[in-house]
Every structure is written in C-alpha cells, then in structure tokens.
Tab-separated table of C-alpha atoms in Angstrom:
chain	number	residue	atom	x	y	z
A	1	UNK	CA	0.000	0.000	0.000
A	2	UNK	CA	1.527	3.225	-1.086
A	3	UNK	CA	0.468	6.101	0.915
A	4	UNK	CA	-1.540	9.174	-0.626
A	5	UNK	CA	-2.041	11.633	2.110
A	6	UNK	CA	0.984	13.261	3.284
A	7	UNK	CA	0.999	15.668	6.388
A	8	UNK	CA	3.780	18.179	6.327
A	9	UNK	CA	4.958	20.247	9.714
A	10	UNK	CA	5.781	24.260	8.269
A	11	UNK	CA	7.221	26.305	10.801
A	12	UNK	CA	7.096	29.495	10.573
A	13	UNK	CA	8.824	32.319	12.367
A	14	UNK	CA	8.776	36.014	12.757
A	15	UNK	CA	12.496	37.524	11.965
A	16	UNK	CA	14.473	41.063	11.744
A	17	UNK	CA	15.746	42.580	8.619
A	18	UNK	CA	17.750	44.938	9.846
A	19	UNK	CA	16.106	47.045	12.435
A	20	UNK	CA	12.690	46.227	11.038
A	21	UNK	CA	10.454	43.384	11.986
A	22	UNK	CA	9.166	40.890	9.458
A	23	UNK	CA	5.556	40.194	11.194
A	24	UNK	CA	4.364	36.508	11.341
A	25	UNK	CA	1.256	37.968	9.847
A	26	UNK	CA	2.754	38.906	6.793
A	27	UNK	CA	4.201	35.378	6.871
A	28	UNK	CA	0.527	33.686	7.184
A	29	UNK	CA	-0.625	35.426	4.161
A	30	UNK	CA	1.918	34.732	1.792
A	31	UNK	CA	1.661	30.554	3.323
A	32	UNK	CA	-2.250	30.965	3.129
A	33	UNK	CA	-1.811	32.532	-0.632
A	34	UNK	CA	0.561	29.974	-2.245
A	35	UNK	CA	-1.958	27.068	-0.121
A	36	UNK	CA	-5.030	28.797	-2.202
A	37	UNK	CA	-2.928	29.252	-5.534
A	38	UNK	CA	-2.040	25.202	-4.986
A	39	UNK	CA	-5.922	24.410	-4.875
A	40	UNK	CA	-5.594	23.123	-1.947
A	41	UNK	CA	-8.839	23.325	0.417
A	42	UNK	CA	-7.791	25.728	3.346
A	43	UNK	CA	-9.249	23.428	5.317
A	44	UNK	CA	-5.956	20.972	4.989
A	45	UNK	CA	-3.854	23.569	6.930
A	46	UNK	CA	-4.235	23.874	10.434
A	47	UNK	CA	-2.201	25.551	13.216
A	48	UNK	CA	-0.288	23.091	15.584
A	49	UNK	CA	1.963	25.109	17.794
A	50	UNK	CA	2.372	28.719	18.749
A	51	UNK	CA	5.713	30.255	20.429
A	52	UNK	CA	7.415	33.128	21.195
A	53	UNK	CA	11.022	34.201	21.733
A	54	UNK	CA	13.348	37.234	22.754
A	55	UNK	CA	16.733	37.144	21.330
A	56	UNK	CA	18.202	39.980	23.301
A	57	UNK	CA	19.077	39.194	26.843
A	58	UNK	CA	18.219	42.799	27.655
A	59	UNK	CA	14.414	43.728	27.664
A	60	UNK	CA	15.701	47.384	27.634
A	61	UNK	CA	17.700	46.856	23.861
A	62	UNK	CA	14.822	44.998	22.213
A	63	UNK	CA	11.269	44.205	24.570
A	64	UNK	CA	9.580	42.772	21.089
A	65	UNK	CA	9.153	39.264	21.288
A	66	UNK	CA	9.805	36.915	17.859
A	67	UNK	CA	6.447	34.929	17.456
A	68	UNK	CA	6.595	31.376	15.619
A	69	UNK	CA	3.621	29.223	14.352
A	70	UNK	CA	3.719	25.178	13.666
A	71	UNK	CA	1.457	24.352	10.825
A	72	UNK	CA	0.192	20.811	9.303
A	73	UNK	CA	-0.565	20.760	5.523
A	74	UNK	CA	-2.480	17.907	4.296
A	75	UNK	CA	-1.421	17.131	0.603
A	76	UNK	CA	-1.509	14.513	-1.863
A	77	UNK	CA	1.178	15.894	-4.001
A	78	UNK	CA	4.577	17.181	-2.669
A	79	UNK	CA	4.765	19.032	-6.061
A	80	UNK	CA	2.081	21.611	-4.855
A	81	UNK	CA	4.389	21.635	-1.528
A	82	UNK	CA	7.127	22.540	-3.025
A	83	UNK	CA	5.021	25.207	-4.723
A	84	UNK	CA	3.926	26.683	-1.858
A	85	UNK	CA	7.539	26.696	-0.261
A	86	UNK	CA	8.638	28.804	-2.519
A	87	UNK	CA	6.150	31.154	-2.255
A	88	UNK	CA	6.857	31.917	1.653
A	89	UNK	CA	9.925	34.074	1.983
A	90	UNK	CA	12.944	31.702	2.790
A	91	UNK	CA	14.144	33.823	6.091
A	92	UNK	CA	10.827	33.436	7.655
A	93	UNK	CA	10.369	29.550	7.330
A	94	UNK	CA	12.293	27.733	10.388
A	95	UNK	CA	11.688	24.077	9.039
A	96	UNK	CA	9.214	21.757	7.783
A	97	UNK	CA	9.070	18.093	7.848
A	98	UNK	CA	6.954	15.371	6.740
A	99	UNK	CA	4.935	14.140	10.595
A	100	UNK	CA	3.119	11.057	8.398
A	101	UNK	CA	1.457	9.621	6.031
A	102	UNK	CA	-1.981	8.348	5.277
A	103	UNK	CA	-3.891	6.356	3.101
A	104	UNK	CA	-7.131	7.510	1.952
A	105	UNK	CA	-9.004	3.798	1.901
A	106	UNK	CA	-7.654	2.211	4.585
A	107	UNK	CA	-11.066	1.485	6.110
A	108	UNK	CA	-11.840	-0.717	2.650
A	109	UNK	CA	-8.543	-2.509	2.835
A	110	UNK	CA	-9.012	-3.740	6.401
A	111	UNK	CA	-12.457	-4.652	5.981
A	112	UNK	CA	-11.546	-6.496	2.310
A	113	UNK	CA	-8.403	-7.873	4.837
A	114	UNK	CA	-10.662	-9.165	7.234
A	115	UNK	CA	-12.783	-10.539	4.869
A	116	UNK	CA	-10.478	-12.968	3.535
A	117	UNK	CA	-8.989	-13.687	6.980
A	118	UNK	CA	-12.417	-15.046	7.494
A	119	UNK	CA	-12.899	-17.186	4.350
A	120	UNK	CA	-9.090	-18.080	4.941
A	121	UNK	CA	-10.044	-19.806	8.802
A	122	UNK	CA	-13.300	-21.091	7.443
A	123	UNK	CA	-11.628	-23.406	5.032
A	124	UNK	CA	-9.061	-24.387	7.462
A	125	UNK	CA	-11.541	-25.134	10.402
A	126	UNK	CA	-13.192	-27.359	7.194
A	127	UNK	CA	-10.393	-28.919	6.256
A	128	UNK	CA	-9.461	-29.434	10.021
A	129	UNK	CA	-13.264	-30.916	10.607
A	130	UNK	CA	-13.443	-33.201	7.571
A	131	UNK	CA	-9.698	-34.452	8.943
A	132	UNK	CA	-12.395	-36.159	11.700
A	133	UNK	CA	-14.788	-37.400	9.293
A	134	UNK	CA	-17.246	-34.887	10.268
A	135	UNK	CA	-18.759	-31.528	8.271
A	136	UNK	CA	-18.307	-28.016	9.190
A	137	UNK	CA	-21.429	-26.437	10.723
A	138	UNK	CA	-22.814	-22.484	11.190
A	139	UNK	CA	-20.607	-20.206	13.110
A	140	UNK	CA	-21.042	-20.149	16.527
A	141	UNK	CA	-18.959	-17.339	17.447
A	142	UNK	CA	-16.525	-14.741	15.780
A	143	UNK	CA	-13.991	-12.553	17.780
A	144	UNK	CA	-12.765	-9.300	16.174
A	145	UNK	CA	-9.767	-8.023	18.332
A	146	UNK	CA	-10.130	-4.834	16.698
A	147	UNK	CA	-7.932	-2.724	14.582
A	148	UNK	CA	-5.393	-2.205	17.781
A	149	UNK	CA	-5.594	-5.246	19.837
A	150	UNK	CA	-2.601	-7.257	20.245
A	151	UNK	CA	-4.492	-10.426	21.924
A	152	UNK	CA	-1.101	-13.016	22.645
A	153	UNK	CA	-0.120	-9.928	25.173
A	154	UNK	CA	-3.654	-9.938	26.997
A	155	UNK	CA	-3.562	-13.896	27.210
A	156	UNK	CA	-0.025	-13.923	28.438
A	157	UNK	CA	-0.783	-11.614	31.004
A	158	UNK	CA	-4.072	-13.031	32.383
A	159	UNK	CA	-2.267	-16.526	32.497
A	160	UNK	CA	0.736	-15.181	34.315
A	161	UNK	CA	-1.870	-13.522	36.810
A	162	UNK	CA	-3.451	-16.681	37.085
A	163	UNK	CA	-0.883	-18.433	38.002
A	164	UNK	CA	0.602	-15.700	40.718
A	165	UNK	CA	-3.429	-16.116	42.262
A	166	UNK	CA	-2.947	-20.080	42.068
A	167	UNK	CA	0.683	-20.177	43.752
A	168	UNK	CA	-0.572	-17.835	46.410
A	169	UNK	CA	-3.416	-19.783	47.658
C-alpha cells in the first residue's frame, strides 16, 4: 500500500531585517496565498503550535518578542508543496518536515483484509473438521480483536496472573 495523504509540519517564524520586523502575519498570508494558488482546500492547513522568543538578553535593547507558528498541511502531491515553499519568503520559514502519512481507503482494505482472513479460517476449520470425518457447521462465534488489539499480550498476562493467584493460595 503506497500512501496518498501526506501531512507536512511548516514552521514558521517572525524575523528582523535589519532594524525592522518581518511580522508573522505577513508570513501567514503569503503561506495561506501559495496554499489557495495550490488548490488546496484551506481546510488541509491547520495551526499546531504557537511560540514566542526574545533574542536579546536585555528587555531594555529589544522588549519585542519573535512569534513562531507550527502548521500541518495535508497534501496529496509534494509538487504543490514545493510550490507553496517557494512562495513563503525563505528567512521566515524555520523548518518543515513530513509528521506522516496516510492512506485515503484504509477502512476498505481492512475490511476487504478481514474478509479474507475469514474465508481463509473457514476453510481451514473445514479442512481441520473433515480431517475427523465430520462436516463443518454455522458459526457459533466470531472474535474481532479490533484494529489495535494485540491479543497473545492480553492472554499472556491473564495466564501469568493466574498463576501468581494459584501459587498464592
């Protein structure tokens, strides 16, 4: 399965050009402008982080803070990223990084997954029956651990606490 959602981390961050202050503001719009020229829905671009920092150790020389936002872009092509990178003027991105990917039917592929887990224990419970001389009947019960569950772990534990209850009494 190749992924096709891609979440990207942008950081941006407020800087001095000389004596004047490039606003994180004026930063915002040229990242929400190249996300809009992209076509991508400004709903895929969320904040995740807000900071702020003082360079000078003296408030008295310089009492403006720098201000930094985190943002998380949701794209399917890292062509339109690289669009909108350059775009954003270069002194006032920190970083960006890819935080994960995605794939956009995963629900389909664990339920088509499951599916032929299913069909694939149903003909070895037949095969294992028929071993006996006997036929398969109707399910009587079917366990879904869920998409997290790592069951050998639950059963190990529950049969070591068994035992620690049994060897104390």
């Amino acid at each position: 399965v190749t992924p096709d959602i891609i979440y990207i981390g942008i950081s941006l961050k407020e800087y001095l050009n000389g004596k004047k202050k490039v606003e994180i503001t004026e930063l915002e719009k040229q990242l929400y402008a190249a996300v809009q020229k992209a076509g991508i829905a400004k709903e895929n671009l969320t904040i995740s982080n807000l900071s702020s920092w003082n360079y000078a150790t003296e408030k008295k020389k310089n009492p403006d803070f720098l201000a930094s936002k985190q943002y998380r872009l949701k794209v399917s092509d890292l062509n339109k990223f690289n669009a909108i990178i350059e775009a954003i003027d270069a002194k006032g991105i920190a970083n960006t990084n890819i935080e994960s990917y995605d794939y956009s039917k995963i629900e389909s592929l664990k339920k088509e997954l499951k599916i032929k887990a299913l069909l694939a224990a149903k003909e070895k419970a037949a095969y294992m029956v028929e071993a006996l001389g006997d036929k398969l009947g109707s399910v009587i019960e079917i366990q879904d651990g869920g998409d997290n569950v790592v069951q050998p772990v639950y059963r190990n534990y529950m049969m070591k606490s068994a035992m620690a209850e049994s060897a104390d009494a």
